[in-house]
Coordinates of C-alpha atoms (C1' of nucleotides) and ligand atoms in Angstrom, one line a residue:
Chain O
M155 CA 0.9 -4.0 8.1
T156 CA 2.0 -6.0 4.8
P157 CA 5.1 -7.3 5.8
D158 CA 5.3 -8.6 2.2
A159 CA 2.0 -8.0 0.2
A160 CA 3.6 -9.8 -3.0
G161 CA 5.0 -12.8 -0.6
R162 CA 8.6 -12.0 -1.3
D163 CA 11.0 -10.0 -0.6
P164 CA 11.6 -9.6 2.8
S165 CA 13.4 -6.2 2.5
S166 CA 12.1 -3.3 2.6
F167 CA 11.2 -2.8 -0.8
A168 CA 9.2 -3.5 -3.2
G169 CA 10.3 -6.4 -6.7
P170 CA 8.2 -8.0 -9.3
A171 CA 7.2 -10.4 -9.5
E172 CA 10.0 -13.0 -9.6
P173 CA 9.5 -16.2 -11.1
G174 CA 12.1 -17.8 -8.7
P175 CA 9.4 -20.1 -7.8
R176 CA 10.0 -22.3 -4.1
G177 CA 10.8 -25.2 -3.3
R178 CA 7.2 -24.8 -2.8
D179 CA 5.0 -27.5 -2.1
G180 CA 6.1 -28.6 1.8
G181 CA 2.5 -30.4 2.2
G182 CA -0.4 -30.7 0.3
A183 CA -2.5 -28.3 -1.2
R184 CA -5.9 -29.0 -0.6
R185 CA -8.8 -28.9 -2.9
T186 CA -11.1 -26.7 -0.8
T187 CA -14.4 -25.0 -2.2
Q188 CA -13.6 -21.3 -0.5
R189 CA -10.9 -22.2 -2.9
A190 CA -12.2 -22.5 -5.5
A191 CA -15.0 -20.3 -5.2
V192 CA -11.9 -17.4 -4.5
L193 CA -10.2 -18.9 -8.2
A194 CA -13.9 -18.3 -10.0
A195 CA -14.8 -14.6 -8.7
L196 CA -10.9 -13.6 -9.9
H197 CA -11.6 -15.5 -13.2
D198 CA -15.5 -13.9 -14.1
A199 CA -13.5 -10.7 -13.5
D200 CA -11.6 -9.0 -16.0
G201 CA -10.0 -6.5 -14.2
F202 CA -8.1 -6.4 -10.8
R203 CA -10.1 -7.1 -7.9
T204 CA -9.2 -5.9 -3.8
A205 CA -9.7 -8.3 -1.6
Q206 CA -12.6 -7.2 0.1
E207 CA -14.6 -6.2 -3.5
L208 CA -13.8 -10.2 -3.7
H209 CA -15.7 -10.9 -0.9
D210 CA -18.3 -9.1 -1.6
V211 CA -19.0 -10.3 -4.6
L212 CA -18.7 -13.8 -3.4
R213 CA -20.9 -13.0 -0.5
A214 CA -23.5 -11.3 -2.6
A215 CA -23.3 -14.9 -4.9
G216 CA -24.5 -16.6 -1.9
E217 CA -20.6 -18.7 -1.0
R218 CA -20.3 -19.0 2.2
V219 CA -16.5 -17.5 2.8
G220 CA -15.3 -15.2 4.9
L221 CA -13.2 -12.7 4.3
T222 CA -9.9 -14.0 6.4
T223 CA -9.9 -16.9 4.0
V224 CA -9.9 -14.6 0.9
Y225 CA -6.8 -12.5 2.0
R226 CA -5.5 -15.8 3.2
S227 CA -6.2 -17.8 -0.8
L228 CA -4.9 -14.3 -2.6
Q229 CA -1.9 -14.2 -0.3
L230 CA -0.9 -18.4 -1.3
L231 CA -2.6 -18.2 -5.7
S232 CA 0.7 -14.9 -5.7
D233 CA 2.5 -16.6 -4.2
T234 CA 2.6 -19.3 -6.3
G235 CA 2.6 -17.6 -9.5
E236 CA -1.5 -18.1 -10.2
V237 CA -3.0 -14.7 -9.4
D238 CA -0.9 -11.2 -10.1
V239 CA -1.2 -8.0 -7.5
L240 CA -0.3 -4.5 -7.7
L241 CA -1.0 -2.1 -4.7
N242 CA -3.6 1.0 -6.2
D243 CA -2.7 4.8 -4.8
A244 CA -4.3 4.0 -1.1
G245 CA -1.4 1.3 -1.0
E246 CA -4.6 -1.4 -1.5
A247 CA -3.2 -5.0 -2.9
M248 CA -5.6 -5.5 -5.9
Y249 CA -5.2 -9.1 -7.4
R250 CA -5.7 -10.7 -10.8
R251 CA -5.2 -14.1 -12.4
C252 CA -3.3 -13.4 -16.0
E253 CA -3.1 -15.6 -18.7
R254 CA 0.6 -15.2 -19.3
R255 CA 2.9 -16.6 -16.1
G256 CA 6.2 -15.1 -17.1
H257 CA 7.1 -11.6 -16.5
H258 CA 5.2 -9.0 -17.6
H259 CA 3.3 -6.0 -16.9
H260 CA -0.7 -4.2 -17.5
L261 CA -2.3 -1.3 -19.0
V262 CA -4.9 -0.5 -16.1
C263 CA -8.2 0.9 -16.4
R264 CA -8.2 3.9 -13.8
S265 CA -12.5 3.6 -14.6
C266 CA -13.3 -0.1 -14.5
K267 CA -10.3 -1.7 -13.8
K268 CA -10.9 -3.5 -16.3
S269 CA -6.7 -4.4 -17.4
V270 CA -4.7 -5.5 -20.9
E271 CA -1.1 -8.0 -19.7
I272 CA 1.5 -6.1 -22.0
E273 CA 5.4 -7.3 -22.7
S274 CA 8.2 -5.4 -23.2
G275 CA 11.9 -6.8 -23.5
E276 CA 12.7 -2.5 -24.6
V277 CA 11.5 -2.1 -20.7
E278 CA 13.2 -4.7 -19.4
R279 CA 16.7 -3.9 -21.3
W280 CA 16.0 -0.4 -20.2
T281 CA 15.7 -1.0 -16.8
E282 CA 18.8 -3.6 -16.3
R283 CA 21.4 -1.4 -18.6
A284 CA 20.3 1.9 -16.8
A285 CA 20.9 0.6 -13.2
G286 CA 24.0 -0.8 -14.1
E287 CA 25.4 2.1 -15.2
H288 CA 25.4 2.9 -11.9
G289 CA 26.6 0.2 -10.5
F290 CA 22.9 -1.2 -9.5
S291 CA 23.3 -5.1 -9.2
A292 CA 20.3 -7.5 -8.4
V293 CA 17.7 -5.5 -10.4
T294 CA 14.3 -5.7 -10.6
H295 CA 11.7 -2.9 -11.5
T296 CA 7.7 -2.3 -10.8
M297 CA 4.9 -0.3 -14.3
E298 CA 2.2 0.2 -14.1
V299 CA 0.5 2.1 -16.9
F300 CA -3.0 3.6 -16.1
G301 CA -5.3 5.1 -18.5
L302 CA -9.3 4.7 -19.8
C303 CA -9.9 2.0 -21.7
T304 CA -11.8 2.3 -24.7
T305 CA -15.4 1.9 -22.8
C306 CA -14.9 3.9 -20.4
S307 CA -12.9 7.1 -22.2
P308 CA -15.2 10.1 -22.2
A309 CA -16.7 11.3 -24.8
Chain U
M169 CA 5.5 15.7 -24.6
T170 CA 4.2 14.0 -22.0
P171 CA 0.2 15.2 -22.4
D172 CA -0.3 13.7 -18.9
A173 CA 1.3 16.1 -15.5
A174 CA 3.1 13.7 -15.2
G175 CA 4.3 13.7 -11.7
R176 CA 4.1 10.7 -9.2
D177 CA 0.4 10.4 -8.6
P178 CA -0.4 8.5 -12.1
S179 CA -1.9 5.9 -11.1
S180 CA -5.6 7.0 -9.4
F181 CA -6.5 4.0 -9.4
A182 CA -8.8 4.4 -6.4
G183 CA -10.9 6.5 -7.3
P184 CA -12.9 7.6 -4.3
A185 CA -10.0 7.4 -2.5
E186 CA -9.4 11.5 -4.0
P187 CA -9.4 13.2 -0.6
G188 CA -9.7 16.6 -2.8
P189 CA -7.7 19.7 -3.1
R190 CA -6.1 20.4 -0.2
G191 CA -6.7 23.8 1.1
R192 CA -4.8 25.7 -1.4
D193 CA -5.4 28.9 -1.6
G194 CA -7.2 31.4 0.3
G195 CA -4.6 32.2 2.4
G196 CA -0.8 32.6 2.7
A197 CA 1.0 29.6 2.9
R198 CA 2.8 30.0 6.0
R199 CA 6.6 29.7 6.9
T200 CA 7.3 26.9 10.5
T201 CA 9.4 26.1 12.2
Q202 CA 7.8 22.7 11.7
R203 CA 7.6 22.9 7.7
A204 CA 11.2 23.4 7.6
A205 CA 12.9 21.3 9.6
V206 CA 10.7 17.7 7.0
L207 CA 12.2 19.7 4.7
A208 CA 15.6 20.1 5.8
A209 CA 15.1 16.8 7.3
L210 CA 14.5 15.6 4.3
H211 CA 17.7 17.1 2.5
D212 CA 19.8 15.4 4.9
A213 CA 18.7 11.9 3.4
D214 CA 20.1 11.2 0.2
G215 CA 17.8 8.4 0.2
F216 CA 13.4 8.0 0.4
R217 CA 12.8 8.1 4.1
T218 CA 8.7 7.5 5.2
A219 CA 7.0 9.5 7.6
Q220 CA 7.7 7.6 10.2
E221 CA 11.6 7.5 10.1
L222 CA 11.8 11.6 9.4
H223 CA 10.0 12.0 12.4
D224 CA 11.9 9.5 14.1
V225 CA 14.6 11.4 13.0
L226 CA 13.3 15.5 13.5
R227 CA 13.4 13.7 17.3
A228 CA 16.3 12.6 18.1
A229 CA 17.9 16.2 16.7
G230 CA 15.9 17.1 19.3
E231 CA 13.2 19.3 17.0
R232 CA 9.8 19.3 18.1
V233 CA 7.3 18.0 15.6
G234 CA 4.5 16.4 15.9
L235 CA 4.2 12.8 13.8
T236 CA 0.7 14.5 12.7
T237 CA 2.5 17.7 11.3
V238 CA 4.7 15.7 9.4
Y239 CA 2.3 13.5 7.7
R240 CA 1.0 16.7 6.8
S241 CA 3.7 18.1 5.5
L242 CA 5.1 16.0 3.3
Q243 CA 1.1 15.6 1.7
L244 CA 1.9 19.3 1.0
L245 CA 4.8 18.8 -0.6
S246 CA 4.5 16.1 -2.2
D247 CA 1.1 17.9 -4.0
T248 CA 2.9 20.7 -5.0
G249 CA 5.5 18.9 -6.4
E250 CA 8.5 19.7 -4.0
V251 CA 9.6 16.2 -3.0
D252 CA 9.0 12.5 -4.5
V253 CA 5.9 9.6 -3.4
L254 CA 6.4 6.1 -4.0
L255 CA 4.8 2.9 -2.1
N256 CA 7.5 0.2 -0.8
D257 CA 6.3 -3.3 -0.5
A258 CA 4.0 -2.9 2.5
G259 CA 2.1 0.1 0.3
E260 CA 3.7 2.3 2.6
A261 CA 4.9 5.6 1.0
M262 CA 8.3 6.9 1.0
Y263 CA 8.9 10.0 -0.1
R264 CA 12.6 12.2 -1.2
R265 CA 13.4 15.0 -2.1
C266 CA 15.1 14.9 -5.6
E267 CA 16.4 17.8 -8.0
R268 CA 15.0 16.9 -11.2
R269 CA 11.3 18.7 -11.5
G270 CA 9.6 16.9 -14.0
H271 CA 8.7 13.7 -14.5
H272 CA 11.0 11.0 -14.1
H273 CA 11.9 7.3 -12.5
H274 CA 14.0 6.2 -9.8
L275 CA 16.8 3.6 -9.6
V276 CA 16.4 3.0 -5.4
C277 CA 19.2 1.1 -3.7
R278 CA 17.0 -2.3 -1.8
S279 CA 19.4 -1.7 1.4
C280 CA 20.7 1.1 2.0
K281 CA 16.6 3.4 0.1
K282 CA 20.3 5.5 -1.7
S283 CA 18.8 6.4 -4.2
V284 CA 19.2 8.2 -8.1
E285 CA 17.0 9.9 -10.4
I286 CA 16.9 8.9 -14.1
E287 CA 14.8 9.2 -17.0
S288 CA 14.2 7.5 -19.9
G289 CA 12.2 8.7 -23.2
E290 CA 12.6 5.8 -24.3
V291 CA 10.3 4.0 -21.8
E292 CA 8.0 7.3 -21.8
R293 CA 7.1 7.0 -25.4
W294 CA 7.4 2.9 -25.7
T295 CA 4.2 3.1 -22.9
E296 CA 2.6 5.7 -25.0
R297 CA 2.8 4.1 -28.1
A298 CA 1.9 0.6 -26.3
A299 CA -1.4 2.1 -24.4
G300 CA -2.5 3.3 -27.7
E301 CA -2.7 -0.2 -30.0
H302 CA -5.1 -1.2 -27.0
G303 CA -7.4 2.5 -27.4
F304 CA -6.0 3.6 -23.5
S305 CA -6.5 7.2 -23.7
A306 CA -5.0 10.1 -20.7
V307 CA -2.2 7.4 -20.3
T308 CA 0.1 7.6 -17.2
H309 CA 2.2 5.2 -15.6
T310 CA 4.5 4.8 -12.3
M311 CA 7.8 2.9 -12.3
E312 CA 10.9 2.1 -10.2
V313 CA 13.2 0.5 -10.0
F314 CA 15.4 -1.1 -7.3
G315 CA 18.8 -2.8 -7.0
L316 CA 21.5 -3.3 -4.7
C317 CA 24.2 -0.1 -5.1
T318 CA 27.2 -0.7 -5.1
T319 CA 28.4 0.0 -1.3
C320 CA 25.8 -2.3 -0.3
S321 CA 26.6 -4.6 -2.9
P322 CA 27.6 -8.3 -1.0
A323 CA 31.4 -9.5 -2.1
Chain X
dC227 C1' -16.7 -46.9 5.2
dA228 C1' -14.1 -45.8 9.4
dT229 C1' -10.3 -43.2 11.1
dG230 C1' -6.6 -39.9 12.2
dA231 C1' -3.4 -36.1 11.2
dA232 C1' -3.5 -32.5 8.8
dG233 C1' -4.7 -28.5 6.3
dT234 C1' -7.9 -25.1 6.9
dT235 C1' -12.2 -21.9 8.1
dG236 C1' -13.9 -17.9 10.1
dA237 C1' -14.7 -14.9 13.7
dC238 C1' -12.8 -11.4 16.0
dA239 C1' -9.1 -8.9 18.3
dA240 C1' -4.3 -7.1 16.9
dT241 C1' -1.8 -4.2 14.1
dC242 C1' 0.0 0.0 12.5
dA243 C1' -0.2 3.7 9.2
dT244 C1' -2.0 7.3 8.3
dT245 C1' -5.8 10.3 8.7
dT246 C1' -9.0 13.2 11.4
dT247 C1' -10.5 16.3 15.1
dC248 C1' -10.6 20.2 17.6
dG249 C1' -8.7 22.3 21.5
dA250 C1' -4.7 25.2 22.0
dT251 C1' -0.6 28.4 19.2
dA252 C1' 2.2 31.0 16.9
dA253 C1' 2.5 34.0 12.2
dG254 C1' 1.9 37.7 10.0
dG255 C1' -0.3 42.0 8.0
dG256 C1' -3.0 46.1 10.2
Chain S
dC24 C1' 0.1 45.1 19.3
dC25 C1' -3.8 42.8 18.1
dC26 C1' -6.6 39.7 15.6
dT27 C1' -7.7 36.7 12.2
dT28 C1' -6.3 32.0 10.5
dA29 C1' -3.5 28.8 9.2
dT30 C1' -1.5 25.5 12.1
dC31 C1' 0.3 22.3 15.8
dG32 C1' -0.2 17.8 17.6
dA33 C1' -2.2 14.7 21.2
dA34 C1' -5.2 11.4 21.6
dA35 C1' -8.6 8.9 19.0
dA36 C1' -10.8 7.1 14.5
dT37 C1' -10.1 4.5 11.2
dG38 C1' -9.6 1.0 7.7
dA39 C1' -6.2 -2.6 5.8
dT40 C1' -4.3 -6.4 6.6
dT41 C1' -3.2 -10.2 9.7
dG42 C1' -2.6 -12.7 14.6
dT43 C1' -5.3 -16.7 16.6
dC44 C1' -6.9 -20.1 18.1
dA45 C1' -11.2 -23.5 18.0
dA46 C1' -13.9 -26.7 14.8
dC47 C1' -13.8 -28.4 10.5
dT48 C1' -12.0 -30.9 5.6
dT49 C1' -9.8 -33.4 3.3
dC50 C1' -8.0 -37.2 2.1
dA51 C1' -4.9 -41.2 2.7
dT52 C1' -4.4 -45.2 4.7
dG53 C1' -6.5 -49.9 7.0
Ligands
LIG438 ZN1 -12.5 0.9 -18.3
LIG439 ZN1 9.0 -5.7 -16.6
LIG440 ZN1 22.8 0.8 -0.4
LIG441 ZN1 8.2 8.0 -16.9

DNA sequence: CATGAAGTTGACAATCATTTTCGATAAGGG
DNA sequence: CCCTTATCGAAAATGATTGTCAACTTCATG
């Protein structure tokens, strides 16, 4: 399966995208055309995309990139925090290049997958407090908001 | 009040992944030992469990229940809202029989998976407002809080 | 510019949770 | 008890994601 879709937290449950960058860069990250292509495709999309969708786009655009590489690049990018990941209903990972660097959430269109980055100290504070009241520590959370964007909204 | 049915499958991110309404009505829901066993096992657990974990428990208890049936029963139970579902890091579905019937969230122990049901009008209100400000309609959301419960907390 | 070590790639096989198949079985109304 | 039909469940299928590993780049160095 997916040992860790987000590239962290070896335990069973999901955790949010924690900012804690590991020592990283043990070796040198090379600049390859494939990796650049993936990032570019990701940049063109204004919504979340699955690895396979990105692969299709790349192939359609004439790029010679293997599906395996797309997966690896996305994994890498999400590890370094350059792209955000979220699991859809089917449990499939979807990626998106985000503007904000720190912790934030998303408002995603159920139809076109377009998304807006949102932030909420309110929610952050609430989760901390709620967890604390129950004696839980090392608190993290996940949260995604779905809906229909203006263009996809009926009538 | 929450316009949406609230439940547990709000996201509905993957459009065509909708298998459609189960074999609803048309006949009668029969009382089978297997289905009862699954519900019982679910009742005994005080935390979220995967279909396979539940199957293992049942088999270990001597129950003769097939994995397929466990999956089907859980699907059925979640459809009727009798159990809650959430996806873990690996995108695997985990189920739990909840006390609360309406929309609520969970505080889950990353280690033992024990969980507490929590509710928050604050968060509900916030998501509605945030989505509205961006022109999104038919808003739904997902949110889970993870941490370490008192017994699993180190030192 | 040549070279080699180490990071990368990609076709293909392997995983593995979940679903589908479909003949066998059990539930329950008449 | 009988018959219709929901349900089982073993096995095969599905499908996203990962592992494999030989061939291939990148890039620092001479
Ligand atoms: Zn849209
Ligand atoms: Zn947050
Ligand atoms: Zn615990
Ligand atoms: Zn809520």
